Structure formats: C-alpha cells, structure tokens
C-alpha cells in the first residue's frame, strides 16, 4: 500500500515571554519530525508527557499552523490545499481524544451527537441515518437503544466507544487517537484496543495511535516511533523495537513496561503485574524520580537525552546524534 500520510520535517515552536526585559524564548514542542503512515496500518507515537505528541496530532489535523515543514495526505499538501480538498480531508481524517466525557456534549442525546457529522457533511437522508447509526453502534459493541440516552448515563469505556462510533460515521481513512486509553481502567483499555484492531481489520483504516505508555501499543501497531523532547529518537517495526531496542531511551521505557498477556486467539486480555518490573535494576519509573525531563525551552546540548542516559559517553553532551538508518530502522544515538 502507498503512503496515506507523509509528515515531512515538521516543527512547531511556541514563543514564550521571557519576563520583563528578557528576550522572547522559543518552546520547541515539535522540532523536525518526519514519518509516513501507509494504508491500513497503525503507527504508534510514544513518549513521556510533554514530548510533543499532542502537538503532532494537532498539526496533522490542521488544528495548529506549522512553524516549518509539510504534511501530505494522499499526496495533497494540507497546508496549501484548496478549500474543497480541505473539506474532503476533514472527513477522511478523524481524531479521538483522551477524555471521552469532555468531547461529548452533555445536553445532546447520543442520537443527535452521532447524527451531527451526517448532517454537517450532508451524507445521508434523515430517514436513513438511524439505521446507519444502529449498524455503527453494533460495530463498536453497543446496542441501538443508547441513541435515546445522554452521555452521563455511560461509563468511561462506553463513552469512548461512542466517540469511536462518532469518528467512524464519516468513513474516515485515518484516525488519530490521542491518549485514547489514558482515562480508562486497564481491563477496559484491553477491550478498546481489541475494538480498534477489529475496526482496522474490517475497514482497512489507518491509525496514528498516541500513547505515553509503550506497553499498550505492542499488539496494535505495525510501527512505533519513540519521541523525546520534540524529536523522534527511534522508529522501527513493532517487533524489532520490542525485541531489540536501539536507543537507550526506548530501553528505559521498555524496562518499566509490564508485558501484555495475549491468549492463543491473539485477543489482548490484560497487562502484567506492574510490581514485577520494579525489581529490575534499571527501572524507568525510579530513574525518572532522580532526573526529570528537561524543558523544551532549554533543550540540553548534544544528545538531548544525555542528562538522563545511563550509557552516555564523552561526545554525548557535545554532538547532536542524527536520526539515521541502521538496518532498515531509525535511531539517533552515538552508540550506533
Ligand atoms: N499552545 C501552547 N503554547 C505553549 N506551549 C505549548 C502549547 N501547547 C503545548 N505546549 C508545550 O509543548 C510541549 C509539548 O506538549 P504536548 O504536545 O501537549 O505534549 P504531549 O502530548 O506529548 O504530552 C509541552 O512542553 C507543552 O507545555
Ligand atoms: S547519544 Fe549518548 S547520551 Fe544520547 S542516547 Fe546515545 S549514548 Fe545516550
Ligand atoms: Mg498529549
């Protein structure tokens, strides 16, 4: 399959006031990120809070203007496209956010919430909408009687299913899921992940799946990009990344990630016991306590990860490592 989405060296800098008589500083939220998403595939973007994941999502969705770089959707440059093409783009690319409650209008019945996109995009005659919605709800594991109810009548997991149904109403080609699972219990997270896997199988949709938690992306993603301070530091096919991470930051993320249990039918059941991982000598969560993520306003010299890297050596604080190809995958580390 060809590329659905091409993200080419995108940057997003936010100007920050430096205080009285102090110069304006730049917060480099996204600092030269490139990747491709092929048709019917899942790319996950993983990294700690503040590394720029949501900013990347907003740039893809055109919710923020780019500082630099270009984004192509099916070959069309989305920052300079004609308005007719932008309309099509807005249907083809949908976003689902972390907080399913905040993104559903509490005063609207589910019927009206889900019917809205059909009306905005003038997709279906009114009398066919209800049938279509019943079908959609079935796809996300809900029955048609939810249509008469209001958002507060549902649990977090059910609301997230409703948000996914809403994204699917316009038959998108790409869904950007930003921390979709973060507000949900672990058992519900597994259900939602399985739902996304089913949707991908049934409708050849591509997904950009954003998460701060490396362990949830394993069974969903075809490829994983690891971000640190606004840049991708490693990108590889999922199995390669989990079996042999090349960047010390990925290693640290993995060392704190409990394994997901998968039954023979390949359905995700639950996460492993978080406690078992804390006994490992190089543990990310304890490591994090002694050294916090540096600010994207003052990015460290050389390798941005050097103040926290257990493998750093003499040149690491002086020379910026490039993101380079190492046997069909990418990593930015002087060790390679
Ligand atoms: N509108 C904004 N103005 C200034 N700084 C912002 C804005 N949006 C995000 N940031 C900053 O950009 C960085 C990346 O944020 P974000 O993309 O939300 O990270 P993530 O989603 O990975 O947690 C953070 O330091 C954040 O504070
Ligand atoms: S370049 Fe150096 S500091 Fe950066 S990740 Fe590699 S070893 Fe660690
Ligand atoms: Mg975010």
Coordinates of C-alpha atoms and ligand atoms in Angstrom, one line a residue:
X1 CA 0.0 0.0 0.0
X2 CA 1.2 3.5 -0.7
X3 CA 1.5 6.3 1.8
X4 CA -1.7 7.8 3.2
X5 CA 0.1 10.4 5.3
X6 CA 3.5 11.9 4.9
X7 CA 4.8 14.1 7.7
X8 CA 7.9 15.9 6.4
X9 CA 10.3 17.6 8.9
X10 CA 7.5 19.4 10.8
X11 CA 8.3 21.9 13.5
X12 CA 6.1 23.7 16.0
X13 CA 7.8 26.4 18.1
X14 CA 5.7 28.4 20.7
X15 CA 7.1 31.8 21.6
X16 CA 7.3 32.2 25.4
X17 CA 7.6 35.5 27.1
X18 CA 10.9 35.7 29.0
X19 CA 9.7 38.2 31.6
X20 CA 10.5 42.0 32.0
X21 CA 13.3 43.0 29.6
X22 CA 14.1 39.4 28.9
X23 CA 14.1 38.2 25.3
X24 CA 11.3 36.0 23.9
X25 CA 12.2 32.4 24.1
X26 CA 11.1 29.5 21.9
X27 CA 9.5 26.4 23.2
X28 CA 10.4 23.8 20.7
X29 CA 7.3 21.5 21.1
X30 CA 8.0 19.6 17.8
X31 CA 11.4 20.0 16.3
X32 CA 11.8 18.3 13.0
X33 CA 9.5 15.2 13.0
X34 CA 9.1 13.0 9.9
X35 CA 7.2 9.8 9.3
X36 CA 4.9 8.0 6.9
X37 CA 1.7 6.2 7.6
X38 CA 0.7 3.6 5.0
X39 CA -2.8 2.5 4.1
X40 CA -4.4 0.0 6.6
X41 CA -1.6 0.3 9.1
X42 CA -1.0 1.6 12.6
X43 CA 1.8 3.9 13.6
X44 CA 2.1 4.5 17.3
X45 CA 3.8 7.6 18.7
X46 CA 5.1 7.0 22.3
X47 CA 6.9 9.2 24.8
X48 CA 6.6 10.9 28.1
X49 CA 4.1 13.7 28.8
X50 CA 5.3 16.9 27.2
X51 CA 7.4 15.4 24.4
X52 CA 5.2 16.8 21.7
X53 CA 2.8 14.0 20.8
X54 CA -0.5 16.0 21.0
X55 CA 1.1 18.9 19.1
X56 CA 2.0 16.5 16.3
X57 CA -1.7 15.3 16.4
X58 CA -3.0 18.9 16.2
X59 CA -0.6 19.7 13.3
X60 CA -1.9 16.7 11.4
X61 CA -5.5 17.7 12.0
X62 CA -4.7 21.3 11.0
X63 CA -5.8 22.5 14.4
X64 CA -2.5 24.4 14.7
X65 CA -0.4 26.1 12.0
X66 CA 3.0 24.6 11.3
X67 CA 6.2 26.6 12.1
X68 CA 8.0 24.7 9.4
X69 CA 7.7 21.5 7.3
X70 CA 4.9 19.9 5.3
X71 CA 2.2 17.4 5.7
X72 CA 0.8 15.4 2.8
X73 CA -2.4 13.5 2.9
X74 CA -2.8 11.2 -0.2
X75 CA -0.3 13.4 -2.0
X76 CA -2.1 16.6 -1.2
X77 CA -0.2 19.3 0.8
X78 CA -2.7 20.0 3.6
X79 CA -1.3 23.5 4.4
X80 CA -1.8 24.8 0.9
X81 CA -4.8 22.8 -0.3
X82 CA -7.9 24.3 -1.9
X83 CA -11.0 24.5 0.4
X84 CA -12.8 21.8 -1.5
X85 CA -9.9 19.4 -0.8
X86 CA -9.8 20.5 2.8
X87 CA -13.4 19.6 3.2
X88 CA -12.7 16.1 2.0
X89 CA -9.6 16.0 4.2
X90 CA -11.7 16.9 7.3
X91 CA -13.9 13.9 6.6
X92 CA -11.1 11.5 5.8
X93 CA -9.1 12.2 9.0
X94 CA -10.8 12.0 12.4
X95 CA -9.4 12.4 15.9
X96 CA -10.4 10.7 19.1
X97 CA -9.2 12.3 22.3
X98 CA -8.4 11.0 25.8
X99 CA -11.3 12.4 27.7
X100 CA -14.5 10.9 26.3
X101 CA -16.7 13.0 28.6
X102 CA -15.3 16.4 27.6
X103 CA -15.7 15.7 23.9
X104 CA -19.4 14.7 24.1
X105 CA -21.9 17.5 24.6
X106 CA -23.8 16.6 27.8
X107 CA -27.0 18.2 26.7
X108 CA -27.3 16.2 23.5
X109 CA -28.7 12.7 23.1
X110 CA -26.3 10.2 21.6
X111 CA -28.6 10.1 18.5
X112 CA -28.0 13.8 17.9
X113 CA -24.3 13.6 18.7
X114 CA -23.8 10.8 16.2
X115 CA -26.1 12.2 13.5
X116 CA -24.3 15.5 13.5
X117 CA -21.5 14.5 11.1
X118 CA -24.0 13.1 8.7
X119 CA -25.8 16.5 8.7
X120 CA -22.7 18.6 8.5
X121 CA -21.3 16.7 5.6
X122 CA -24.7 16.1 4.1
X123 CA -24.1 12.4 3.8
X124 CA -27.4 10.7 4.2
X125 CA -31.1 11.5 4.0
X126 CA -32.6 11.8 7.5
X127 CA -34.7 8.7 7.4
X128 CA -31.6 6.5 6.7
X129 CA -29.5 8.0 9.5
X130 CA -31.0 5.9 12.3
X131 CA -30.4 2.6 10.5
X132 CA -26.8 3.6 9.8
X133 CA -26.2 4.6 13.4
X134 CA -27.6 1.3 14.7
X135 CA -25.1 -0.5 12.4
X136 CA -22.3 1.7 13.6
X137 CA -23.1 1.2 17.3
X138 CA -23.1 -2.6 16.7
X139 CA -19.6 -2.3 15.2
X140 CA -18.4 -0.7 18.4
X141 CA -20.2 -3.2 20.6
X142 CA -23.2 -1.1 21.7
X143 CA -26.9 -1.6 21.1
X144 CA -29.2 0.8 19.3
X145 CA -31.0 1.9 22.5
X146 CA -28.0 4.0 23.5
X147 CA -29.3 6.5 20.9
X148 CA -32.1 7.7 23.2
X149 CA -29.7 8.3 26.2
X150 CA -27.3 11.1 27.3
X151 CA -23.5 10.9 27.7
X152 CA -23.6 11.0 31.6
X153 CA -25.5 7.7 31.5
X154 CA -22.5 5.8 30.3
X155 CA -19.2 4.5 31.8
X156 CA -15.9 5.8 30.5
X157 CA -15.3 2.8 28.3
X158 CA -18.8 3.1 26.8
X159 CA -18.3 6.8 26.1
X160 CA -15.0 6.0 24.4
X161 CA -16.9 3.5 22.2
X162 CA -19.4 6.3 21.4
X163 CA -16.5 8.6 20.4
X164 CA -15.1 5.9 18.2
X165 CA -18.5 5.4 16.6
X166 CA -18.7 9.2 16.0
X167 CA -15.3 9.2 14.3
X168 CA -16.4 6.3 12.1
X169 CA -19.7 7.9 10.9
X170 CA -17.9 9.7 8.1
X171 CA -16.0 6.5 7.0
X172 CA -12.5 8.0 7.6
X173 CA -9.3 6.7 6.1
X174 CA -7.2 7.8 9.1
X175 CA -8.0 8.0 12.8
X176 CA -5.7 9.9 15.1
X177 CA -6.2 8.5 18.6
X178 CA -4.6 10.8 21.2
X179 CA -4.2 9.0 24.6
X180 CA -7.5 7.3 23.9
X181 CA -6.9 4.8 26.8
X182 CA -5.4 7.0 29.5
X183 CA -8.7 7.7 31.3
X184 CA -9.8 4.1 31.3
X185 CA -9.3 1.1 33.7
X186 CA -6.8 -1.5 32.5
X187 CA -9.5 -4.1 31.7
X188 CA -11.4 -1.6 29.6
X189 CA -8.2 -0.5 27.9
X190 CA -7.8 -4.1 26.6
X191 CA -11.4 -4.0 25.2
X192 CA -10.9 -0.8 23.4
X193 CA -7.6 -2.0 21.9
X194 CA -9.4 -5.1 20.6
X195 CA -12.1 -2.9 19.2
X196 CA -9.5 -0.8 17.3
X197 CA -7.9 -4.0 16.0
X198 CA -11.2 -5.2 14.7
X199 CA -12.0 -1.9 13.1
X200 CA -8.6 -1.9 11.4
X201 CA -9.2 -5.4 10.1
X202 CA -12.7 -4.8 8.9
X203 CA -12.4 -1.4 7.2
X204 CA -8.7 -1.0 6.2
X205 CA -8.4 2.1 8.3
X206 CA -5.1 3.5 9.3
X207 CA -4.4 4.8 12.8
X208 CA -1.9 7.1 14.4
X209 CA -2.1 5.9 17.9
X210 CA -0.6 8.2 20.5
X211 CA 0.3 6.9 24.0
X212 CA 2.6 7.7 26.9
X213 CA 2.6 4.0 27.7
X214 CA 4.8 1.8 25.5
X215 CA 3.3 -1.4 26.6
X216 CA -0.2 -0.7 25.3
X217 CA 0.9 -0.2 21.8
X218 CA 2.6 -3.6 21.2
X219 CA -0.2 -5.6 19.7
X220 CA -1.9 -2.8 17.9
X221 CA 1.0 -1.1 16.0
X222 CA 2.8 -2.1 12.8
X223 CA 5.4 0.6 13.5
X224 CA 6.4 2.6 16.6
X225 CA 8.0 6.0 16.8
X226 CA 9.5 7.0 20.1
X227 CA 9.6 10.7 20.8
X228 CA 11.8 12.7 23.2
X229 CA 11.8 16.5 23.6
X230 CA 10.0 17.1 20.3
X231 CA 12.0 14.7 18.2
X232 CA 11.7 11.1 17.1
X233 CA 14.7 9.2 18.7
X234 CA 13.8 5.8 17.4
X235 CA 11.4 4.3 14.8
X236 CA 11.1 0.7 13.9
X237 CA 8.7 -2.1 13.0
X238 CA 6.9 -3.1 16.3
X239 CA 8.6 -6.5 16.7
X240 CA 12.1 -5.1 16.0
X241 CA 11.6 -2.3 18.5
X242 CA 10.3 -4.5 21.3
X243 CA 12.8 -7.3 20.7
X244 CA 15.9 -5.2 20.3
X245 CA 15.5 -1.5 21.1
X246 CA 18.5 0.5 19.8
X247 CA 18.0 3.8 21.7
X248 CA 18.8 3.9 25.5
X249 CA 15.6 5.9 26.0
X250 CA 13.5 3.1 24.4
X251 CA 15.3 0.6 26.6
X252 CA 14.3 2.5 29.6
X253 CA 10.7 2.8 28.5
X254 CA 10.6 -0.9 27.9
X255 CA 12.2 -1.8 31.2
X256 CA 9.3 -0.3 33.0
X257 CA 6.7 -1.7 30.7
X258 CA 4.9 -4.7 32.0
X259 CA 4.2 -7.4 29.4
X260 CA 0.7 -7.8 28.0
X261 CA -0.9 -11.2 28.2
X262 CA -2.2 -12.5 24.9
X263 CA -4.2 -15.7 24.6
X264 CA -4.0 -18.0 21.6
X265 CA -6.8 -16.2 19.8
X266 CA -4.5 -13.1 19.9
X267 CA -7.0 -11.1 21.8
X268 CA -5.5 -8.9 24.5
X269 CA -6.6 -10.0 28.0
X270 CA -4.7 -7.9 30.5
X271 CA -1.5 -6.2 31.3
X272 CA 1.1 -8.0 33.5
X273 CA 1.8 -7.2 37.1
X274 CA 3.3 -3.8 37.3
X275 CA 5.2 -4.7 40.5
X276 CA 7.3 -7.4 38.9
X277 CA 9.0 -4.8 36.8
X278 CA 10.0 -2.6 39.6
X279 CA 12.6 -5.1 40.9
X280 CA 14.7 -4.7 37.7
X281 CA 18.0 -2.8 38.3
X282 CA 17.4 -0.3 35.5
X283 CA 13.9 0.9 36.1
X284 CA 12.4 3.8 34.3
X285 CA 10.0 4.9 37.0
X286 CA 12.6 5.1 39.7
X287 CA 15.1 6.6 37.3
X288 CA 12.6 9.3 36.4
X289 CA 12.4 10.4 40.0
X290 CA 16.0 11.3 40.2
X291 CA 16.1 13.1 36.8
X292 CA 13.1 14.8 35.3
X293 CA 12.5 15.5 31.6
X294 CA 14.4 18.7 30.7
X295 CA 12.3 21.6 29.5
X296 CA 11.7 22.0 25.7
X297 CA 12.7 25.7 26.3
X298 CA 16.2 24.8 27.3
X299 CA 17.0 21.6 25.3
X300 CA 20.3 20.1 26.5
X301 CA 23.3 20.4 24.2
X302 CA 24.5 17.4 22.2
X303 CA 22.2 14.5 22.6
X304 CA 19.0 15.9 24.3
X305 CA 18.8 12.6 26.3
X306 CA 22.3 12.8 27.7
X307 CA 21.5 14.2 31.2
X308 CA 19.4 11.1 31.8
X309 CA 21.2 8.5 29.8
X310 CA 22.9 5.6 31.6
X311 CA 25.0 4.9 28.6
X312 CA 26.3 8.3 27.8
X313 CA 30.0 8.8 26.9
X314 CA 32.4 11.6 26.1
X315 CA 30.9 13.1 22.9
X316 CA 27.2 12.8 24.0
X317 CA 26.9 16.2 25.6
X318 CA 28.7 17.9 22.6
X319 CA 27.5 16.4 19.4
X320 CA 23.8 16.0 18.3
X321 CA 23.2 12.5 17.1
X322 CA 21.4 12.3 13.8
X323 CA 18.4 10.1 13.3
X324 CA 19.9 7.6 10.9
X325 CA 19.2 4.3 9.2
X326 CA 20.5 1.3 10.9
X327 CA 19.5 -1.8 9.0
X328 CA 16.0 -0.6 7.9
X329 CA 15.1 1.2 11.1
X330 CA 16.0 4.6 12.6
X331 CA 17.7 5.6 15.8
X332 CA 19.6 8.8 16.9
X333 CA 22.3 7.7 19.2
X334 CA 26.1 7.8 19.1
X335 CA 26.3 4.2 20.0
X336 CA 25.1 3.2 16.5
Ligands
LIG1 N1 -0.4 26.3 22.9 C1 0.8 26.1 23.5 N2 1.6 27.2 24.0 C2 2.8 27.0 24.6 N3 3.3 25.8 24.8 C3 2.6 24.7 24.5 C4 1.3 24.8 23.8 N4 0.8 23.5 23.5 C5 1.8 22.7 24.0 N5 2.8 23.4 24.6 C6 4.0 22.8 25.2 O1 4.6 22.0 24.2 C7 5.2 20.8 24.7 C8 4.6 19.6 24.1 O2 3.2 19.5 24.5 P1 2.3 18.3 24.0 O3 2.3 18.2 22.5 O4 1.0 18.5 24.6 O5 3.0 17.0 24.7 P2 2.4 15.6 25.0 O6 1.1 15.4 24.2 O7 3.5 14.6 24.5 O8 2.2 15.5 26.4 C9 5.0 20.9 26.2 O9 6.1 21.5 26.8 C10 3.8 21.9 26.3 O10 3.8 22.6 27.5
LIG2 S1 23.9 9.6 22.1 FE1 24.8 9.2 24.1 S2 23.5 10.2 25.6 FE2 22.4 10.0 23.7 S3 21.2 8.2 23.9 FE3 23.1 7.6 22.8 S4 24.5 7.0 24.4 FE4 22.8 8.1 25.4
LIG3 MG1 -0.8 14.8 24.9

